[in-house]
Amino acid sequence: MSARRSSASSSGLMDAKEPKLPVEDRAADTWEPLISVADLAGGKWPRISRVACKVMTDYESGRDGDGGLKIRILTDIRRIFAGEGNPPALRTGRLLELLNADPEAPWSEHSPRGLTPRGLQILLDDYGIHSANRRFPDGNQAKGFTPTQFADVWSRYCPPDKPTPEAQPATGA
């Protein structure tokens, strides 16, 4: 039965049409086999493979600039959640206010009005992260984000720095 399954799987891949890729030229040649397999696997794999393709290709080509704005937005959002006491949700307006207020970050110059909700959405779109209606402790509902939406991408693209041995408290003696 495994021979039959193997034959069906390989014929499925051989009969598959050329996948729609988020990149062109040489990068497309490199990524096409992997994305074809992901499309055949189905489920979450087509989206995940395309996000990985786009992020890794942008990073490698420098189009997303030295680690990139998309990585920078992730690290800045993680820093903001921590600075706000890691709330279960953060309003999009508050997040943008804090991002645009950082004089060391590029967000206030992202557009004439700084980083906007649409600009934030564009930066987060490749990761599949979107704002949604959230209920906040004051009883109001507003668009916002939760830290759980970012947990996976934070761990993949911008893991926290490991403490150096000097920074760790001394034990024993």
XYZ file of C-alpha atoms in Angstrom:
173
model
C 0.000 0.000 0.000
C 2.892 2.384 0.695
C 4.119 1.912 -2.890
C 0.678 2.917 -4.141
C 0.616 5.971 -1.852
C 4.142 6.936 -2.926
C 3.159 6.651 -6.583
C 0.053 8.760 -6.043
C 2.016 11.424 -4.187
C 4.721 11.676 -6.818
C 2.186 11.778 -9.654
C 0.328 14.525 -7.775
C 3.502 16.577 -7.653
C 4.342 15.824 -11.281
C 0.825 16.855 -12.374
C 0.766 19.970 -10.175
C 0.601 23.298 -11.940
C 3.324 25.874 -11.385
C 2.700 27.487 -7.976
C 2.078 31.199 -7.540
C 5.228 32.521 -5.878
C 5.822 35.733 -3.900
C 9.237 36.145 -5.589
C 10.647 36.135 -9.121
C 13.728 35.140 -11.099
C 16.425 33.109 -9.371
C 14.631 33.137 -6.022
C 11.555 31.641 -7.684
C 13.676 28.899 -9.218
C 15.045 28.075 -5.769
C 11.737 28.179 -3.892
C 9.407 26.597 -6.461
C 10.046 22.941 -5.458
C 9.525 23.625 -1.759
C 6.355 25.646 -2.315
C 5.027 22.980 -4.709
C 5.439 20.365 -1.976
C 3.792 22.711 0.549
C 0.841 23.236 -1.822
C 0.502 19.471 -2.207
C 0.607 19.040 1.593
C -2.170 21.613 1.988
C -3.424 22.945 5.296
C -1.258 25.696 6.748
C 1.841 24.765 4.714
C 1.193 26.830 1.570
C 0.878 30.050 3.607
C 3.811 29.257 5.894
C 6.102 28.382 2.990
C 5.265 31.597 1.154
C 5.827 33.743 4.243
C 9.187 32.054 4.813
C 10.095 32.499 1.148
C 9.272 36.207 1.139
C 10.907 37.042 4.459
C 14.075 35.058 3.798
C 14.427 36.308 0.222
C 13.880 39.941 1.274
C 16.408 39.585 4.059
C 19.013 37.977 1.828
C 18.605 40.467 -0.999
C 18.728 43.476 1.317
C 15.406 44.762 -0.006
C 14.102 44.744 3.531
C 17.251 46.550 4.668
C 19.783 45.122 7.136
C 17.524 42.801 9.018
C 14.654 44.893 7.899
C 11.760 46.999 8.917
C 9.651 43.890 9.231
C 11.993 42.396 11.812
C 12.340 45.802 13.493
C 8.569 46.159 13.859
C 8.411 42.765 15.566
C 11.135 43.643 18.079
C 9.624 47.076 18.743
C 6.163 45.593 19.324
C 7.627 43.024 21.722
C 9.407 45.840 23.588
C 6.158 47.844 23.772
C 4.149 44.919 25.128
C 6.821 44.404 27.803
C 6.904 48.128 28.604
C 3.137 48.142 29.041
C 3.338 45.239 31.513
C 2.492 42.498 28.965
C -1.249 43.191 28.819
C -3.534 40.518 27.349
C -4.326 42.961 24.503
C -3.103 46.344 23.306
C -5.157 48.832 21.301
C -3.844 49.506 17.809
C -4.007 53.244 18.539
C -1.870 52.885 21.662
C 0.610 50.655 19.863
C 0.970 53.206 17.049
C 1.290 56.057 19.559
C 4.192 54.316 21.284
C 5.853 53.226 18.032
C 5.708 56.757 16.593
C 6.943 58.304 19.859
C 10.250 56.414 19.833
C 12.863 58.917 18.588
C 15.329 56.103 17.782
C 12.882 54.200 15.577
C 11.973 54.912 11.942
C 8.208 54.821 12.538
C 7.488 58.540 12.947
C 9.005 59.082 9.484
C 7.272 56.122 7.841
C 4.794 58.497 6.182
C 3.832 62.147 6.640
C 1.585 61.042 9.536
C 4.027 58.489 10.908
C 3.195 54.809 11.005
C -0.539 54.442 10.366
C -2.850 51.478 10.944
C -2.568 50.635 7.248
C 1.229 50.903 7.289
C 1.367 48.639 10.343
C -0.899 46.133 8.623
C 1.349 46.063 5.557
C 4.413 45.375 7.728
C 2.656 42.558 9.595
C 0.803 41.060 6.640
C 3.575 38.641 5.618
C 3.409 37.116 9.101
C -0.360 36.629 8.938
C -0.911 38.981 11.882
C -3.941 41.266 11.747
C -5.650 43.551 14.226
C -9.045 42.400 15.425
C -11.809 43.677 17.663
C -10.813 43.202 21.294
C -12.605 43.895 24.548
C -10.496 45.851 27.028
C -10.690 46.042 30.848
C -12.558 49.367 30.699
C -15.383 47.543 28.875
C -14.747 49.242 25.555
C -14.098 47.406 22.349
C -11.427 48.497 19.859
C -9.072 47.144 17.239
C -5.964 45.679 18.806
C -3.412 42.921 19.084
C -2.568 40.233 21.621
C 0.906 38.962 22.479
C -0.164 35.433 21.542
C -0.551 36.611 17.934
C 3.166 37.429 17.920
C 4.554 34.537 19.991
C 5.492 32.347 17.038
C 7.070 35.088 14.903
C 8.896 36.544 17.897
C 10.483 33.171 18.604
C 11.408 32.623 14.940
C 12.550 36.016 13.727
C 13.671 37.934 16.790
C 14.308 35.666 19.777
C 15.331 37.537 22.913
C 19.034 37.929 23.501
C 20.418 35.281 25.806
C 21.925 36.795 28.929
C 25.686 36.848 29.042
C 27.348 34.913 31.880
C 28.315 38.233 33.509
C 24.667 39.336 33.539
C 23.466 36.236 35.369
C 23.373 36.374 39.159
C 26.082 34.492 40.996
C 24.939 31.417 42.886
C 26.289 29.320 45.688
C 29.580 29.597 47.560
